[in-house]
Amino acid sequence: MIELTGLAKSYGRARAVDGMDLTIERGQTVALLGPNGAGKSTTIGMMLGLVEPDSGRARVAGLDPVQAVRQGKVGAMLQEGRLIERVTVRELVGCVAGTYPAPMPVGHALELAGLDGLGGRRADRLSGGQVQRVRFAMALVGDPELIVLDEPTAALDVRARQGFWTGMRAFAERGRTVLFSTHYLEEADEQADRVVVIARGRVIADGTSAEIKNVVGGSTVAVDMKELTAAELAELPGVVQVEIRNERARLHTRDADATVMALAGARAVHNLEVTGVDLESAFLALTEVA
Amino acid sequence: MLGYIGLELRRTVRDGGYMVIAITLPVAMYLIFSSLGLIDEDGGLYMLVAMAAFGASGAAFNNGSGVAEDAAVGWLRQLRVTPLGPVQVVVSRAVVGMLVVLPAVVAVLTVGGLVKGVELAPWQWLSIGTLLWLGVAPIVLFALGNGFLLSGKAAPLANSVLNLALAILGGLWLPTSDFPGWMATLASWTPTNRYAELSWDIVLGGSPSAMAFAVLGGWLVIFCGYAVFGYRRARLS
């Protein structure tokens, strides 16, 4: 459904997206997870034909992104954006529906987005959470094959988030492809079939949320390298990744206890150090490797 | 596309304060100018056309400014991720612009006929009504281009200034025959002057000149390109 090959985009000297390769199958719900400034929005902009890549290629539904959008295969909820004045919610969502070849009934879209009963309200007189839901309704009302949501929950409180994800899952269950970006690990974990971690404009990890958590959510065990080779260290229980620097090994592990026990069994404990990894430092560690 | 046109039309009409000003201003100015002692009957006819044209031009520029405000709230960016293409957006907005100029034109002509007792042959009323409506197209497109290219704050300012400048230079407030020679020449190249001239020629007992159509047609082509260029280069947020 989405195919990115060697996609790159710079703004001045800053490389926003730096050689992105990514393929997303039809029907998947995929999270694009990364810290602020990782290149998520720029990547999404190129998928939607809003941003012209410097090099590489983006294809959506087998088409150039601009063509895919023109043919109504894509719906998008962009970051930020207020709603226009002097129209009702129903008029606004209905206007967007009218641009698609085979939209769903406006009432159905309002329901999926959790806007039942608000159709007659003026769009410029809604709360922040309601505005977000209207923007979600505009993304899905065309019943496109793919919806792209750029940080859809950034402005929402916990309860509004839950409501939002319920609507998103209901849409995905229609067999549609959903791609959303977030910088919350829990959201990616709970909502996506597949998590693509990006940092500094590159894909640094890609898999199910369980696989990703093993990489970014575990602990780091550091020891001086003496008895064991890098390959042997990588075989230790729990270890998912090995970094070697200055004769010191940093083992990313999902089970620090098991890893330490195994090191001890091999009499390889020298200057042992165990640290928990928070998301931000895991990203940094991963990008240094990448 | 029809849905988008309908939505934008409703938004304009629902702006009650704007609608009152857009209709009242040219009507009031017409009533004041045409009632001045020094204005003869021809002067009254001149002002009838001039103020209808001024009202239409004001509505056209306001329509263009609205586009810049849409860009500022992210609406243009939202439209760009719908199947509506660039040409369709520009055409829709131009159609909206062509429709929102109508109230001012109709109001000034109606007041002229009913309140000021202007007497014209039916074909003359029909002709100037049509020309005052369709002739505003280049200005609608010019204002749209500005709206796409300028920020939400700069566009209304630029469009207001241009509206006044083109009205004055185009002879909508004072006849260009009172201008110094170089300024009259300059005036004859403005879209506003040629736009009003089509109808002046009709009410003052002549027919529009080919030159007026040619100059206006030239501006139409230029501003059409400008509006499409503007949308492609538009600030999307």
mmCIF file with all atom_site columns, C-alpha atoms in Angstrom, chain A residues 203-276:
data_model
loop_
_atom_site.group_PDB
_atom_site.id
_atom_site.type_symbol
_atom_site.label_atom_id
_atom_site.label_alt_id
_atom_site.label_comp_id
_atom_site.label_asym_id
_atom_site.label_entity_id
_atom_site.label_seq_id
_atom_site.pdbx_PDB_ins_code
_atom_site.Cartn_x
_atom_site.Cartn_y
_atom_site.Cartn_z
_atom_site.occupancy
_atom_site.B_iso_or_equiv
_atom_site.pdbx_formal_charge
_atom_site.auth_seq_id
_atom_site.auth_comp_id
_atom_site.auth_asym_id
_atom_site.auth_atom_id
_atom_site.pdbx_PDB_model_num
ATOM 1  C CA . VAL A 1 203 ? 14.116 3.527   10.123 1.00 0.00 ? 203 VAL A CA 1
ATOM 2  C CA . ILE A 1 204 ? 16.041 2.170   13.095 1.00 0.00 ? 204 ILE A CA 1
ATOM 3  C CA . ALA A 1 205 ? 13.747 -0.657  14.147 1.00 0.00 ? 205 ALA A CA 1
ATOM 4  C CA . ASP A 1 206 ? 10.741 -2.339  12.601 1.00 0.00 ? 206 ASP A CA 1
ATOM 5  C CA . GLY A 1 207 ? 8.533  -5.109  13.935 1.00 0.00 ? 207 GLY A CA 1
ATOM 6  C CA . THR A 1 208 ? 5.612  -5.992  16.154 1.00 0.00 ? 208 THR A CA 1
ATOM 7  C CA . SER A 1 209 ? 5.323  -3.921  19.286 1.00 0.00 ? 209 SER A CA 1
ATOM 8  C CA . ALA A 1 210 ? 6.685  -6.819  21.364 1.00 0.00 ? 210 ALA A CA 1
ATOM 9  C CA . GLU A 1 211 ? 9.776  -6.990  19.184 1.00 0.00 ? 211 GLU A CA 1
ATOM 10 C CA . ILE A 1 212 ? 10.281 -3.256  19.377 1.00 0.00 ? 212 ILE A CA 1
ATOM 11 C CA . LYS A 1 213 ? 9.895  -3.145  23.122 1.00 0.00 ? 213 LYS A CA 1
ATOM 12 C CA . ASN A 1 214 ? 12.657 -5.690  23.426 1.00 0.00 ? 214 ASN A CA 1
ATOM 13 C CA . VAL A 1 215 ? 14.947 -3.314  21.618 1.00 0.00 ? 215 VAL A CA 1
ATOM 14 C CA . VAL A 1 216 ? 13.930 0.020   23.014 1.00 0.00 ? 216 VAL A CA 1
ATOM 15 C CA . GLY A 1 217 ? 12.269 -0.823  26.278 1.00 0.00 ? 217 GLY A CA 1
ATOM 16 C CA . GLY A 1 218 ? 14.702 -3.193  28.044 1.00 0.00 ? 218 GLY A CA 1
ATOM 17 C CA . SER A 1 219 ? 17.893 -2.559  29.959 1.00 0.00 ? 219 SER A CA 1
ATOM 18 C CA . THR A 1 220 ? 21.513 -2.134  29.097 1.00 0.00 ? 220 THR A CA 1
ATOM 19 C CA . VAL A 1 221 ? 24.195 -4.357  30.594 1.00 0.00 ? 221 VAL A CA 1
ATOM 20 C CA . ALA A 1 222 ? 27.719 -3.047  30.121 1.00 0.00 ? 222 ALA A CA 1
ATOM 21 C CA . VAL A 1 223 ? 30.879 -5.085  30.724 1.00 0.00 ? 223 VAL A CA 1
ATOM 22 C CA . ASP A 1 224 ? 34.522 -4.896  29.698 1.00 0.00 ? 224 ASP A CA 1
ATOM 23 C CA . MET A 1 225 ? 35.235 -7.329  26.876 1.00 0.00 ? 225 MET A CA 1
ATOM 24 C CA . LYS A 1 226 ? 37.624 -10.072 27.836 1.00 0.00 ? 226 LYS A CA 1
ATOM 25 C CA . GLU A 1 227 ? 36.449 -13.682 27.681 1.00 0.00 ? 227 GLU A CA 1
ATOM 26 C CA . LEU A 1 228 ? 33.646 -13.467 25.144 1.00 0.00 ? 228 LEU A CA 1
ATOM 27 C CA . THR A 1 229 ? 33.552 -12.343 21.533 1.00 0.00 ? 229 THR A CA 1
ATOM 28 C CA . ALA A 1 230 ? 30.844 -10.064 20.192 1.00 0.00 ? 230 ALA A CA 1
ATOM 29 C CA . ALA A 1 231 ? 29.140 -13.037 18.544 1.00 0.00 ? 231 ALA A CA 1
ATOM 30 C CA . GLU A 1 232 ? 29.117 -14.967 21.809 1.00 0.00 ? 232 GLU A CA 1
ATOM 31 C CA . LEU A 1 233 ? 27.737 -11.960 23.690 1.00 0.00 ? 233 LEU A CA 1
ATOM 32 C CA . ALA A 1 234 ? 24.912 -11.674 21.169 1.00 0.00 ? 234 ALA A CA 1
ATOM 33 C CA . GLU A 1 235 ? 23.974 -15.295 21.934 1.00 0.00 ? 235 GLU A CA 1
ATOM 34 C CA . LEU A 1 236 ? 23.509 -14.656 25.658 1.00 0.00 ? 236 LEU A CA 1
ATOM 35 C CA . PRO A 1 237 ? 19.939 -14.974 26.979 1.00 0.00 ? 237 PRO A CA 1
ATOM 36 C CA . GLY A 1 238 ? 17.880 -11.820 26.632 1.00 0.00 ? 238 GLY A CA 1
ATOM 37 C CA . VAL A 1 239 ? 20.395 -9.963  24.490 1.00 0.00 ? 239 VAL A CA 1
ATOM 38 C CA . VAL A 1 240 ? 18.882 -8.287  21.441 1.00 0.00 ? 240 VAL A CA 1
ATOM 39 C CA . GLN A 1 241 ? 21.690 -6.019  20.402 1.00 0.00 ? 241 GLN A CA 1
ATOM 40 C CA . VAL A 1 242 ? 25.395 -5.617  21.070 1.00 0.00 ? 242 VAL A CA 1
ATOM 41 C CA . GLU A 1 243 ? 27.420 -2.428  20.862 1.00 0.00 ? 243 GLU A CA 1
ATOM 42 C CA . ILE A 1 244 ? 31.167 -2.506  21.223 1.00 0.00 ? 244 ILE A CA 1
ATOM 43 C CA . ARG A 1 245 ? 33.132 0.613   22.014 1.00 0.00 ? 245 ARG A CA 1
ATOM 44 C CA . ASN A 1 246 ? 36.634 0.932   23.473 1.00 0.00 ? 246 ASN A CA 1
ATOM 45 C CA . GLU A 1 247 ? 36.814 -2.717  24.479 1.00 0.00 ? 247 GLU A CA 1
ATOM 46 C CA . ARG A 1 248 ? 33.567 -2.340  26.354 1.00 0.00 ? 248 ARG A CA 1
ATOM 47 C CA . ALA A 1 249 ? 30.371 -4.123  25.372 1.00 0.00 ? 249 ALA A CA 1
ATOM 48 C CA . ARG A 1 250 ? 26.944 -2.608  25.864 1.00 0.00 ? 250 ARG A CA 1
ATOM 49 C CA . LEU A 1 251 ? 24.304 -5.304  25.655 1.00 0.00 ? 251 LEU A CA 1
ATOM 50 C CA . HIS A 1 252 ? 20.703 -4.238  25.059 1.00 0.00 ? 252 HIS A CA 1
ATOM 51 C CA . THR A 1 253 ? 18.681 -6.898  26.787 1.00 0.00 ? 253 THR A CA 1
ATOM 52 C CA . ARG A 1 254 ? 15.070 -7.645  27.477 1.00 0.00 ? 254 ARG A CA 1
ATOM 53 C CA . ASP A 1 255 ? 16.004 -9.682  30.570 1.00 0.00 ? 255 ASP A CA 1
ATOM 54 C CA . ALA A 1 256 ? 18.871 -8.096  32.477 1.00 0.00 ? 256 ALA A CA 1
ATOM 55 C CA . ASP A 1 257 ? 18.778 -10.797 35.195 1.00 0.00 ? 257 ASP A CA 1
ATOM 56 C CA . ALA A 1 258 ? 19.234 -13.654 32.747 1.00 0.00 ? 258 ALA A CA 1
ATOM 57 C CA . THR A 1 259 ? 21.953 -11.813 30.870 1.00 0.00 ? 259 THR A CA 1
ATOM 58 C CA . VAL A 1 260 ? 23.911 -11.061 34.040 1.00 0.00 ? 260 VAL A CA 1
ATOM 59 C CA . MET A 1 261 ? 23.556 -14.633 35.284 1.00 0.00 ? 261 MET A CA 1
ATOM 60 C CA . ALA A 1 262 ? 24.882 -15.936 31.980 1.00 0.00 ? 262 ALA A CA 1
ATOM 61 C CA . LEU A 1 263 ? 27.810 -13.496 32.080 1.00 0.00 ? 263 LEU A CA 1
ATOM 62 C CA . ALA A 1 264 ? 28.597 -14.658 35.579 1.00 0.00 ? 264 ALA A CA 1
ATOM 63 C CA . GLY A 1 265 ? 28.427 -18.308 34.435 1.00 0.00 ? 265 GLY A CA 1
ATOM 64 C CA . ALA A 1 266 ? 30.990 -17.514 31.758 1.00 0.00 ? 266 ALA A CA 1
ATOM 65 C CA . ARG A 1 267 ? 33.114 -15.676 34.361 1.00 0.00 ? 267 ARG A CA 1
ATOM 66 C CA . ALA A 1 268 ? 32.893 -12.641 32.128 1.00 0.00 ? 268 ALA A CA 1
ATOM 67 C CA . VAL A 1 269 ? 31.793 -10.047 34.686 1.00 0.00 ? 269 VAL A CA 1
ATOM 68 C CA . HIS A 1 270 ? 34.215 -7.120  34.595 1.00 0.00 ? 270 HIS A CA 1
ATOM 69 C CA . ASN A 1 271 ? 33.121 -3.626  35.640 1.00 0.00 ? 271 ASN A CA 1
ATOM 70 C CA . LEU A 1 272 ? 29.490 -4.675  35.337 1.00 0.00 ? 272 LEU A CA 1
ATOM 71 C CA . GLU A 1 273 ? 26.961 -1.897  34.962 1.00 0.00 ? 273 GLU A CA 1
ATOM 72 C CA . VAL A 1 274 ? 23.206 -2.340  34.502 1.00 0.00 ? 274 VAL A CA 1
ATOM 73 C CA . THR A 1 275 ? 20.974 0.565   33.518 1.00 0.00 ? 275 THR A CA 1
ATOM 74 C CA . GLY A 1 276 ? 17.307 0.785   32.628 1.00 0.00 ? 276 GLY A CA 1
#
